[in-house]
Amino acid sequence: MAVSDGVVKKVILSYTYVAIWIFLSFTVIVYNKYILDRKMYNWPYPISLTMIHMAFCSSLAYVLVRVFKLVEPVSMSRDLYLKSVVPIGALYSLSLWFSNSAYIYLSVSFIQMLKALMPVAVYSIGVLFKKEGFKNETMANMISISLGVAVAAYGEAKFDTWGVTLQLMAVAFEATRLVLIQILLNSKGISLNPITSLYYIAPCCLVFLSVPWLIVEYPSLRDNSSFHLDFAIFGTNSLCAFALNLAVFLLVGKTSALTMNVAGVVKDWLLIAFSWSVIKDTVTPINLIGYGLAFLGVAYYNHSKLQALKASETQKKAQQSDEEAGRLLEQRDGEGTGRKSDSQN
């Protein structure tokens, strides 16, 4: 009974972490859309919004790491920071800039459909950088996801070429960032959780974003005398963005990254339903058919990754058992040799 209670408690906690992550991820996406959309809050400055997020998140991360010491900082030299963290920060700033810019031109539902291309981008770039092996079966799955997204795009009622270009660039930069994290950090034994990631990467993003901000958005903000920073709106928006990173920390730490991928699929369907029912975005039957095909491809991809993970864990356990058996045999042989020599003496 105690065991079953423990299992039930663990399951309830896991579902709670998933629900918190879905809620916060959902909130940040809809909130960003509300701020940036010209028909809503009408503040079309995606670089400025991203910089506000980065400034807020890096400040809070510094407090958590250095003041409250809730998370241990990673031992990192200046050379490693410049060669590994800075390139990742540059890619992250571009990914956030372009993905937030897409909200000005595209509906929330269509953006979620385009984001289904993320596994395709990660796998393709992984193969390019030789972090993934080319497999015909996996590539066929990637093509099926791409075809599903293409069908969804064909059925989009308010298709905007520039908006789609921005979102696809965001996906490409984010996928490259994820692959580079494996190459530049994980391969060197450095693992950053969402809090330490913000601590090291957010200030770097802030510096990179300041360059296009000065050229693209600052002149417009300077000339717009009616602009004033609404601390209630931007403060709560930034707080939600930071809380989302904490939720990722909890979800991945207490469950797994694969759980987050599966929860992400649920979140995408919820966002599509919300976009259609509340924001009143047009979602066509062709949209849904296309995204349904892409969804099946992504689900199969996650299933394949899970099976590969299970196989890897089974192989590790078998290897450990063989090593343990080998050590026991060596120990017995040693004892046997010792007894033999004693009897001869």
mmCIF file of C-alpha atoms in Angstrom:
data_model
loop_
_atom_site.group_PDB
_atom_site.id
_atom_site.type_symbol
_atom_site.label_atom_id
_atom_site.label_comp_id
_atom_site.label_asym_id
_atom_site.label_seq_id
_atom_site.Cartn_x
_atom_site.Cartn_y
_atom_site.Cartn_z
ATOM 1 C CA MET A 1 0.000 0.000 0.000
ATOM 2 C CA ALA A 2 2.894 2.347 0.854
ATOM 3 C CA VAL A 3 4.526 1.558 -2.502
ATOM 4 C CA SER A 4 1.324 2.218 -4.429
ATOM 5 C CA ASP A 5 0.838 5.496 -2.534
ATOM 6 C CA GLY A 6 4.381 6.527 -3.462
ATOM 7 C CA VAL A 7 3.770 5.675 -7.117
ATOM 8 C CA VAL A 8 0.468 7.597 -7.137
ATOM 9 C CA LYS A 9 2.167 10.592 -5.523
ATOM 10 C CA LYS A 10 4.963 10.499 -8.116
ATOM 11 C CA VAL A 11 2.462 10.324 -10.991
ATOM 12 C CA ILE A 12 0.412 13.214 -9.570
ATOM 13 C CA LEU A 13 3.569 15.328 -9.171
ATOM 14 C CA SER A 14 4.665 14.545 -12.734
ATOM 15 C CA TYR A 15 1.277 15.570 -14.138
ATOM 16 C CA THR A 16 1.391 18.715 -11.979
ATOM 17 C CA TYR A 17 4.790 19.720 -13.426
ATOM 18 C CA VAL A 18 3.481 19.041 -16.945
ATOM 19 C CA ALA A 19 0.346 21.120 -16.295
ATOM 20 C CA ILE A 20 2.385 24.045 -14.882
ATOM 21 C CA TRP A 21 4.744 23.979 -17.870
ATOM 22 C CA ILE A 22 1.880 23.824 -20.395
ATOM 23 C CA PHE A 23 0.067 26.699 -18.635
ATOM 24 C CA LEU A 24 3.140 28.952 -18.506
ATOM 25 C CA SER A 25 4.276 28.140 -22.043
ATOM 26 C CA PHE A 26 0.733 28.775 -23.268
ATOM 27 C CA THR A 27 0.590 32.067 -21.311
ATOM 28 C CA VAL A 28 3.930 33.392 -22.623
ATOM 29 C CA ILE A 29 3.008 32.661 -26.260
ATOM 30 C CA VAL A 30 -0.441 34.254 -26.024
ATOM 31 C CA TYR A 31 0.915 37.200 -23.990
ATOM 32 C CA ASN A 32 3.664 37.885 -26.553
ATOM 33 C CA LYS A 33 1.078 37.727 -29.342
ATOM 34 C CA TYR A 34 -1.139 40.190 -27.434
ATOM 35 C CA ILE A 35 1.709 42.697 -26.967
ATOM 36 C CA LEU A 36 3.124 42.507 -30.499
ATOM 37 C CA ASP A 37 -0.050 42.188 -32.597
ATOM 38 C CA ARG A 38 -1.117 45.459 -34.233
ATOM 39 C CA LYS A 39 -4.791 44.611 -33.639
ATOM 40 C CA MET A 40 -4.320 44.049 -29.899
ATOM 41 C CA TYR A 41 -1.868 45.947 -27.650
ATOM 42 C CA ASN A 42 -0.122 47.210 -30.791
ATOM 43 C CA TRP A 43 3.508 47.373 -29.648
ATOM 44 C CA PRO A 44 5.329 45.910 -32.686
ATOM 45 C CA TYR A 45 8.858 45.981 -31.275
ATOM 46 C CA PRO A 46 9.978 42.333 -30.988
ATOM 47 C CA ILE A 47 13.662 43.142 -30.348
ATOM 48 C CA SER A 48 12.732 45.496 -27.501
ATOM 49 C CA LEU A 49 10.396 42.895 -25.980
ATOM 50 C CA THR A 50 13.092 40.216 -26.183
ATOM 51 C CA MET A 51 15.647 42.565 -24.608
ATOM 52 C CA ILE A 52 13.260 43.322 -21.731
ATOM 53 C CA HIS A 53 12.882 39.551 -21.186
ATOM 54 C CA MET A 54 16.651 39.000 -21.267
ATOM 55 C CA ALA A 55 17.393 41.879 -18.869
ATOM 56 C CA PHE A 56 14.726 40.691 -16.419
ATOM 57 C CA CYS A 57 15.692 36.994 -16.630
ATOM 58 C CA SER A 58 19.457 37.581 -16.357
ATOM 59 C CA SER A 59 18.920 39.795 -13.276
ATOM 60 C CA LEU A 60 16.753 37.195 -11.526
ATOM 61 C CA ALA A 61 19.106 34.380 -12.531
ATOM 62 C CA TYR A 62 22.035 36.320 -11.020
ATOM 63 C CA VAL A 63 20.096 36.719 -7.753
ATOM 64 C CA LEU A 64 19.221 32.992 -7.629
ATOM 65 C CA VAL A 65 22.776 31.867 -8.448
ATOM 66 C CA ARG A 66 24.946 34.439 -6.634
ATOM 67 C CA VAL A 67 22.778 35.826 -3.810
ATOM 68 C CA PHE A 68 20.462 32.981 -2.733
ATOM 69 C CA LYS A 69 22.813 30.277 -4.117
ATOM 70 C CA LEU A 70 19.843 28.075 -5.032
ATOM 71 C CA VAL A 71 21.729 26.803 -8.097
ATOM 72 C CA GLU A 72 25.454 26.103 -8.315
ATOM 73 C CA PRO A 73 27.288 28.044 -11.072
ATOM 74 C CA VAL A 74 29.278 26.039 -13.615
ATOM 75 C CA SER A 75 33.069 26.213 -13.512
ATOM 76 C CA MET A 76 33.884 27.968 -16.773
ATOM 77 C CA SER A 77 37.001 29.759 -18.051
ATOM 78 C CA ARG A 78 36.870 32.991 -20.076
ATOM 79 C CA ASP A 79 38.195 31.137 -23.131
ATOM 80 C CA LEU A 80 35.450 28.492 -22.866
ATOM 81 C CA TYR A 81 32.803 31.191 -22.411
ATOM 82 C CA LEU A 82 33.942 33.082 -25.519
ATOM 83 C CA LYS A 83 34.275 29.978 -27.698
ATOM 84 C CA SER A 84 31.207 28.064 -26.492
ATOM 85 C CA VAL A 85 28.632 30.263 -24.750
ATOM 86 C CA VAL A 86 28.944 33.360 -26.972
ATOM 87 C CA PRO A 87 28.090 31.513 -30.256
ATOM 88 C CA ILE A 88 25.132 29.822 -28.516
ATOM 89 C CA GLY A 89 24.002 33.220 -27.166
ATOM 90 C CA ALA A 90 24.200 34.743 -30.655
ATOM 91 C CA LEU A 91 22.010 31.970 -32.108
ATOM 92 C CA TYR A 92 19.541 32.201 -29.208
ATOM 93 C CA SER A 93 19.147 35.970 -29.663
ATOM 94 C CA LEU A 94 18.432 35.505 -33.394
ATOM 95 C CA SER A 95 15.970 32.682 -32.684
ATOM 96 C CA LEU A 96 14.040 34.776 -30.119
ATOM 97 C CA TRP A 97 14.096 37.906 -32.299
ATOM 98 C CA PHE A 98 12.690 36.150 -35.375
ATOM 99 C CA SER A 99 10.172 33.988 -33.497
ATOM 100 C CA ASN A 100 8.746 37.015 -31.657
ATOM 101 C CA SER A 101 8.686 38.999 -34.932
ATOM 102 C CA ALA A 102 6.551 36.287 -36.543
ATOM 103 C CA TYR A 103 3.685 37.041 -34.097
ATOM 104 C CA ILE A 104 3.159 40.383 -35.864
ATOM 105 C CA TYR A 105 2.381 38.673 -39.175
ATOM 106 C CA LEU A 106 1.018 35.189 -38.399
ATOM 107 C CA SER A 107 -1.695 33.644 -36.250
ATOM 108 C CA VAL A 108 -0.776 31.722 -33.089
ATOM 109 C CA SER A 109 -2.239 28.513 -34.546
ATOM 110 C CA PHE A 110 -0.213 28.693 -37.776
ATOM 111 C CA ILE A 111 3.011 29.467 -35.889
ATOM 112 C CA GLN A 112 2.516 26.307 -33.800
ATOM 113 C CA MET A 113 2.051 24.320 -37.014
ATOM 114 C CA LEU A 114 5.302 25.693 -38.439
ATOM 115 C CA LYS A 115 7.115 24.838 -35.188
ATOM 116 C CA ALA A 116 6.400 21.162 -35.937
ATOM 117 C CA LEU A 117 9.403 21.427 -38.294
ATOM 118 C CA MET A 118 11.781 21.616 -35.309
ATOM 119 C CA PRO A 119 12.646 17.851 -35.276
ATOM 120 C CA VAL A 120 13.326 18.081 -39.039
ATOM 121 C CA ALA A 121 15.693 21.024 -38.547
ATOM 122 C CA VAL A 122 17.470 19.471 -35.531
ATOM 123 C CA TYR A 123 17.966 16.131 -37.321
ATOM 124 C CA SER A 124 19.145 17.742 -40.584
ATOM 125 C CA ILE A 125 21.636 20.036 -38.829
ATOM 126 C CA GLY A 126 22.737 17.134 -36.603
ATOM 127 C CA VAL A 127 23.533 15.085 -39.723
ATOM 128 C CA LEU A 128 25.340 18.097 -41.244
ATOM 129 C CA PHE A 129 27.531 18.468 -38.130
ATOM 130 C CA LYS A 130 27.927 14.665 -37.895
ATOM 131 C CA LYS A 131 26.162 14.466 -34.507
ATOM 132 C CA GLU A 132 23.419 12.265 -35.988
ATOM 133 C CA GLY A 133 23.798 9.309 -38.335
ATOM 134 C CA PHE A 134 21.869 9.404 -41.599
ATOM 135 C CA LYS A 135 19.074 6.809 -41.621
ATOM 136 C CA ASN A 136 16.628 6.299 -44.470
ATOM 137 C CA GLU A 137 13.760 5.550 -42.052
ATOM 138 C CA THR A 138 14.365 8.726 -40.028
ATOM 139 C CA MET A 139 14.685 10.843 -43.177
ATOM 140 C CA ALA A 140 11.400 9.425 -44.503
ATOM 141 C CA ASN A 141 9.792 10.447 -41.197
ATOM 142 C CA MET A 142 11.273 13.955 -41.535
ATOM 143 C CA ILE A 143 9.868 14.225 -45.072
ATOM 144 C CA SER A 144 6.399 13.190 -43.821
ATOM 145 C CA ILE A 145 6.513 15.949 -41.153
ATOM 146 C CA SER A 146 7.611 18.483 -43.775
ATOM 147 C CA LEU A 147 4.813 17.445 -46.129
ATOM 148 C CA GLY A 148 2.273 17.800 -43.310
ATOM 149 C CA VAL A 149 3.488 21.336 -42.547
ATOM 150 C CA ALA A 150 3.427 22.158 -46.289
ATOM 151 C CA VAL A 151 -0.216 21.048 -46.478
ATOM 152 C CA ALA A 152 -1.025 23.152 -43.387
ATOM 153 C CA ALA A 153 0.696 26.152 -45.005
ATOM 154 C CA TYR A 154 -1.255 25.592 -48.232
ATOM 155 C CA GLY A 155 -4.502 25.704 -46.268
ATOM 156 C CA GLU A 156 -3.556 28.833 -44.247
ATOM 157 C CA ALA A 157 -6.205 31.528 -44.757
ATOM 158 C CA LYS A 158 -3.899 34.446 -43.843
ATOM 159 C CA PHE A 159 -0.592 33.286 -45.300
ATOM 160 C CA ASP A 160 2.146 35.900 -45.048
ATOM 161 C CA THR A 161 5.430 35.128 -46.825
ATOM 162 C CA TRP A 162 7.557 37.398 -44.626
ATOM 163 C CA GLY A 163 6.002 35.999 -41.438
ATOM 164 C CA VAL A 164 6.644 32.404 -42.589
ATOM 165 C CA THR A 165 10.240 33.316 -43.516
ATOM 166 C CA LEU A 166 10.803 34.789 -40.046
ATOM 167 C CA GLN A 167 9.404 31.706 -38.298
ATOM 168 C CA LEU A 168 11.399 29.280 -40.465
ATOM 169 C CA MET A 169 14.582 31.277 -39.755
ATOM 170 C CA ALA A 170 13.749 31.127 -36.030
ATOM 171 C CA VAL A 171 13.374 27.326 -36.256
ATOM 172 C CA ALA A 172 16.691 27.030 -38.157
ATOM 173 C CA PHE A 173 18.613 29.166 -35.626
ATOM 174 C CA GLU A 174 17.051 27.362 -32.649
ATOM 175 C CA ALA A 175 17.865 23.944 -34.134
ATOM 176 C CA THR A 176 21.470 25.033 -34.776
ATOM 177 C CA ARG A 177 21.687 26.282 -31.178
ATOM 178 C CA LEU A 178 20.476 22.926 -29.817
ATOM 179 C CA VAL A 179 23.039 21.009 -31.898
ATOM 180 C CA LEU A 180 25.850 23.413 -30.906
ATOM 181 C CA ILE A 181 24.976 22.923 -27.214
ATOM 182 C CA GLN A 182 25.804 19.214 -27.735
ATOM 183 C CA ILE A 183 29.025 20.019 -29.614
ATOM 184 C CA LEU A 184 30.366 22.973 -27.612
ATOM 185 C CA LEU A 185 29.110 22.212 -24.079
ATOM 186 C CA ASN A 186 27.787 18.679 -23.510
ATOM 187 C CA SER A 187 30.759 17.052 -25.274
ATOM 188 C CA LYS A 188 33.039 18.868 -22.781
ATOM 189 C CA GLY A 189 31.060 17.609 -19.798
ATOM 190 C CA ILE A 190 29.301 20.940 -19.197
ATOM 191 C CA SER A 191 25.558 20.764 -18.571
ATOM 192 C CA LEU A 192 23.502 23.946 -18.149
ATOM 193 C CA ASN A 193 20.031 23.827 -16.604
ATOM 194 C CA PRO A 194 17.502 26.575 -17.520
ATOM 195 C CA ILE A 195 18.628 28.806 -14.610
ATOM 196 C CA THR A 196 22.367 28.588 -15.284
ATOM 197 C CA SER A 197 21.596 28.932 -19.017
ATOM 198 C CA LEU A 198 19.929 32.278 -18.313
ATOM 199 C CA TYR A 199 22.775 33.268 -15.979
ATOM 200 C CA TYR A 200 25.414 32.737 -18.668
ATOM 201 C CA ILE A 201 23.514 33.228 -21.945
ATOM 202 C CA ALA A 202 20.890 35.968 -21.265
ATOM 203 C CA PRO A 203 23.475 38.792 -20.769
ATOM 204 C CA CYS A 204 25.186 37.653 -23.959
ATOM 205 C CA CYS A 205 21.832 37.790 -25.827
ATOM 206 C CA LEU A 206 21.204 41.286 -24.464
ATOM 207 C CA VAL A 207 24.501 42.515 -25.937
ATOM 208 C CA PHE A 208 23.872 40.898 -29.333
ATOM 209 C CA LEU A 209 20.289 42.222 -29.557
ATOM 210 C CA SER A 210 21.384 45.777 -28.736
ATOM 211 C CA VAL A 211 23.042 46.073 -32.185
ATOM 212 C CA PRO A 212 19.919 45.477 -34.363
ATOM 213 C CA TRP A 213 17.826 47.334 -31.751
ATOM 214 C CA LEU A 214 19.863 50.522 -32.219
ATOM 215 C CA ILE A 215 19.458 50.284 -35.996
ATOM 216 C CA VAL A 216 15.903 48.930 -36.380
ATOM 217 C CA GLU A 217 13.764 49.900 -33.380
ATOM 218 C CA TYR A 218 15.464 52.646 -31.397
ATOM 219 C CA PRO A 219 14.843 55.409 -34.007
ATOM 220 C CA SER A 220 11.121 54.574 -34.101
ATOM 221 C CA LEU A 221 10.831 54.424 -30.291
ATOM 222 C CA ARG A 222 12.744 57.710 -29.966
ATOM 223 C CA ASP A 223 10.417 59.485 -32.422
ATOM 224 C CA ASN A 224 7.273 58.001 -30.864
ATOM 225 C CA SER A 225 6.580 60.562 -28.142
ATOM 226 C CA SER A 226 3.389 58.765 -27.054
ATOM 227 C CA PHE A 227 5.331 55.655 -25.973
ATOM 228 C CA HIS A 228 5.621 54.853 -22.267
ATOM 229 C CA LEU A 229 6.722 51.594 -20.699
ATOM 230 C CA ASP A 230 3.741 49.936 -19.025
ATOM 231 C CA PHE A 231 5.395 48.219 -16.054
ATOM 232 C CA ALA A 232 2.294 46.140 -15.282
ATOM 233 C CA ILE A 233 2.183 44.654 -18.791
ATOM 234 C CA PHE A 234 5.903 44.199 -19.402
ATOM 235 C CA GLY A 235 6.668 43.230 -15.798
ATOM 236 C CA THR A 236 4.108 40.425 -15.687
ATOM 237 C CA ASN A 237 5.079 39.332 -19.218
ATOM 238 C CA SER A 238 8.764 39.085 -18.195
ATOM 239 C CA LEU A 239 7.833 37.311 -14.963
ATOM 240 C CA CYS A 240 5.884 34.717 -16.972
ATOM 241 C CA ALA A 241 8.907 34.232 -19.252
ATOM 242 C CA PHE A 242 11.175 33.647 -16.246
ATOM 243 C CA ALA A 243 8.630 31.375 -14.544
ATOM 244 C CA LEU A 244 8.524 29.302 -17.747
ATOM 245 C CA ASN A 245 12.279 28.682 -17.446
ATOM 246 C CA LEU A 246 11.784 27.582 -13.828
ATOM 247 C CA ALA A 247 8.997 25.257 -14.989
ATOM 248 C CA VAL A 248 11.332 23.737 -17.606
ATOM 249 C CA PHE A 249 13.907 23.235 -14.825
ATOM 250 C CA LEU A 250 11.315 21.370 -12.723
ATOM 251 C CA LEU A 251 9.789 19.387 -15.594
ATOM 252 C CA VAL A 252 13.066 18.105 -17.062
ATOM 253 C CA GLY A 253 14.600 17.606 -13.612
ATOM 254 C CA LYS A 254 11.672 15.643 -12.182
ATOM 255 C CA THR A 255 10.573 13.807 -15.351
ATOM 256 C CA SER A 256 12.563 13.915 -18.619
ATOM 257 C CA ALA A 257 13.191 15.981 -21.752
ATOM 258 C CA LEU A 258 11.057 13.482 -23.679
ATOM 259 C CA THR A 259 8.116 14.180 -21.340
ATOM 260 C CA MET A 260 8.471 17.865 -22.228
ATOM 261 C CA ASN A 261 8.392 17.000 -25.951
ATOM 262 C CA VAL A 262 5.166 15.011 -25.505
ATOM 263 C CA ALA A 263 3.662 17.789 -23.338
ATOM 264 C CA GLY A 264 4.662 20.244 -26.082
ATOM 265 C CA VAL A 265 2.439 18.407 -28.555
ATOM 266 C CA VAL A 266 -0.531 18.689 -26.151
ATOM 267 C CA LYS A 267 0.240 22.403 -25.670
ATOM 268 C CA ASP A 268 0.304 22.974 -29.449
ATOM 269 C CA TRP A 269 -3.174 21.471 -29.899
ATOM 270 C CA LEU A 270 -4.487 23.568 -26.983
ATOM 271 C CA LEU A 271 -3.012 26.718 -28.537
ATOM 272 C CA ILE A 272 -4.586 25.934 -31.905
ATOM 273 C CA ALA A 273 -7.978 25.456 -30.199
ATOM 274 C CA PHE A 274 -7.526 28.694 -28.210
ATOM 275 C CA SER A 275 -6.407 30.625 -31.276
ATOM 276 C CA TRP A 276 -9.521 29.498 -33.162
ATOM 277 C CA SER A 277 -12.089 29.845 -30.357
ATOM 278 C CA VAL A 278 -10.903 32.909 -28.386
ATOM 279 C CA ILE A 279 -8.611 34.986 -30.638
ATOM 280 C CA LYS A 280 -10.891 34.099 -33.584
ATOM 281 C CA ASP A 281 -8.040 33.147 -35.909
ATOM 282 C CA THR A 282 -9.155 31.238 -38.986
ATOM 283 C CA VAL A 283 -8.268 27.535 -38.830
ATOM 284 C CA THR A 284 -9.234 25.683 -42.016
ATOM 285 C CA PRO A 285 -9.848 21.938 -42.436
ATOM 286 C CA ILE A 286 -6.728 21.743 -44.665
ATOM 287 C CA ASN A 287 -4.758 23.373 -41.814
ATOM 288 C CA LEU A 288 -5.872 20.636 -39.451
ATOM 289 C CA ILE A 289 -5.281 17.797 -41.940
ATOM 290 C CA GLY A 290 -1.757 19.062 -42.636
ATOM 291 C CA TYR A 291 -0.930 19.560 -38.967
ATOM 292 C CA GLY A 292 -2.459 16.158 -38.181
ATOM 293 C CA LEU A 293 0.006 14.527 -40.615
ATOM 294 C CA ALA A 294 2.892 16.488 -39.114
ATOM 295 C CA PHE A 295 1.683 15.564 -35.608
ATOM 296 C CA LEU A 296 1.766 11.840 -36.469
ATOM 297 C CA GLY A 297 5.300 12.246 -37.801
ATOM 298 C CA VAL A 298 6.446 14.067 -34.663
ATOM 299 C CA ALA A 299 4.729 11.453 -32.453
ATOM 300 C CA TYR A 300 6.545 8.661 -34.322
ATOM 301 C CA TYR A 301 9.830 10.563 -33.987
ATOM 302 C CA ASN A 302 9.352 10.894 -30.197
ATOM 303 C CA HIS A 303 8.438 7.189 -30.002
ATOM 304 C CA SER A 304 11.611 6.258 -31.922
ATOM 305 C CA LYS A 305 13.738 8.423 -29.620
ATOM 306 C CA LEU A 306 12.140 6.755 -26.579
ATOM 307 C CA GLN A 307 12.826 3.262 -27.964
ATOM 308 C CA ALA A 308 16.439 4.219 -28.742
ATOM 309 C CA LEU A 309 16.811 5.605 -25.199
ATOM 310 C CA LYS A 310 15.405 2.397 -23.673
ATOM 311 C CA ALA A 311 17.702 0.262 -25.848
ATOM 312 C CA SER A 312 20.708 2.370 -24.798
ATOM 313 C CA GLU A 313 19.809 2.031 -21.099
ATOM 314 C CA THR A 314 19.320 -1.758 -21.480
ATOM 315 C CA GLN A 315 22.709 -2.035 -23.195
ATOM 316 C CA LYS A 316 24.382 -0.028 -20.406
ATOM 317 C CA LYS A 317 22.780 -2.243 -17.733
ATOM 318 C CA ALA A 318 23.865 -5.397 -19.588
ATOM 319 C CA GLN A 319 27.410 -4.023 -19.901
ATOM 320 C CA GLN A 320 27.490 -3.180 -16.187
ATOM 321 C CA SER A 321 26.245 -6.714 -15.360
ATOM 322 C CA ASP A 322 28.959 -8.257 -17.563
ATOM 323 C CA GLU A 323 31.635 -6.112 -15.901
ATOM 324 C CA GLU A 324 30.321 -7.067 -12.451
ATOM 325 C CA ALA A 325 30.322 -10.773 -13.407
ATOM 326 C CA GLY A 326 33.878 -10.408 -14.746
ATOM 327 C CA ARG A 327 35.070 -8.855 -11.493
ATOM 328 C CA LEU A 328 33.435 -11.650 -9.461
ATOM 329 C CA LEU A 329 35.102 -14.321 -11.622
ATOM 330 C CA GLU A 330 38.502 -12.621 -11.242
ATOM 331 C CA GLN A 331 37.955 -12.428 -7.480
ATOM 332 C CA ARG A 332 37.043 -16.142 -7.299
ATOM 333 C CA ASP A 333 40.032 -17.103 -9.471
ATOM 334 C CA GLY A 334 42.287 -15.076 -7.194
ATOM 335 C CA GLU A 335 40.884 -16.771 -4.097
ATOM 336 C CA GLY A 336 41.246 -20.192 -5.738
ATOM 337 C CA THR A 337 44.890 -19.548 -6.643
ATOM 338 C CA GLY A 338 45.594 -18.360 -3.081
ATOM 339 C CA ARG A 339 44.074 -21.509 -1.560
ATOM 340 C CA LYS A 340 46.065 -23.739 -3.952
ATOM 341 C CA SER A 341 49.361 -22.116 -3.010
ATOM 342 C CA ASP A 342 48.471 -22.436 0.704
ATOM 343 C CA SER A 343 47.775 -26.175 0.361
ATOM 344 C CA GLN A 344 51.119 -26.724 -1.434
ATOM 345 C CA ASN A 345 52.946 -24.936 1.354
#
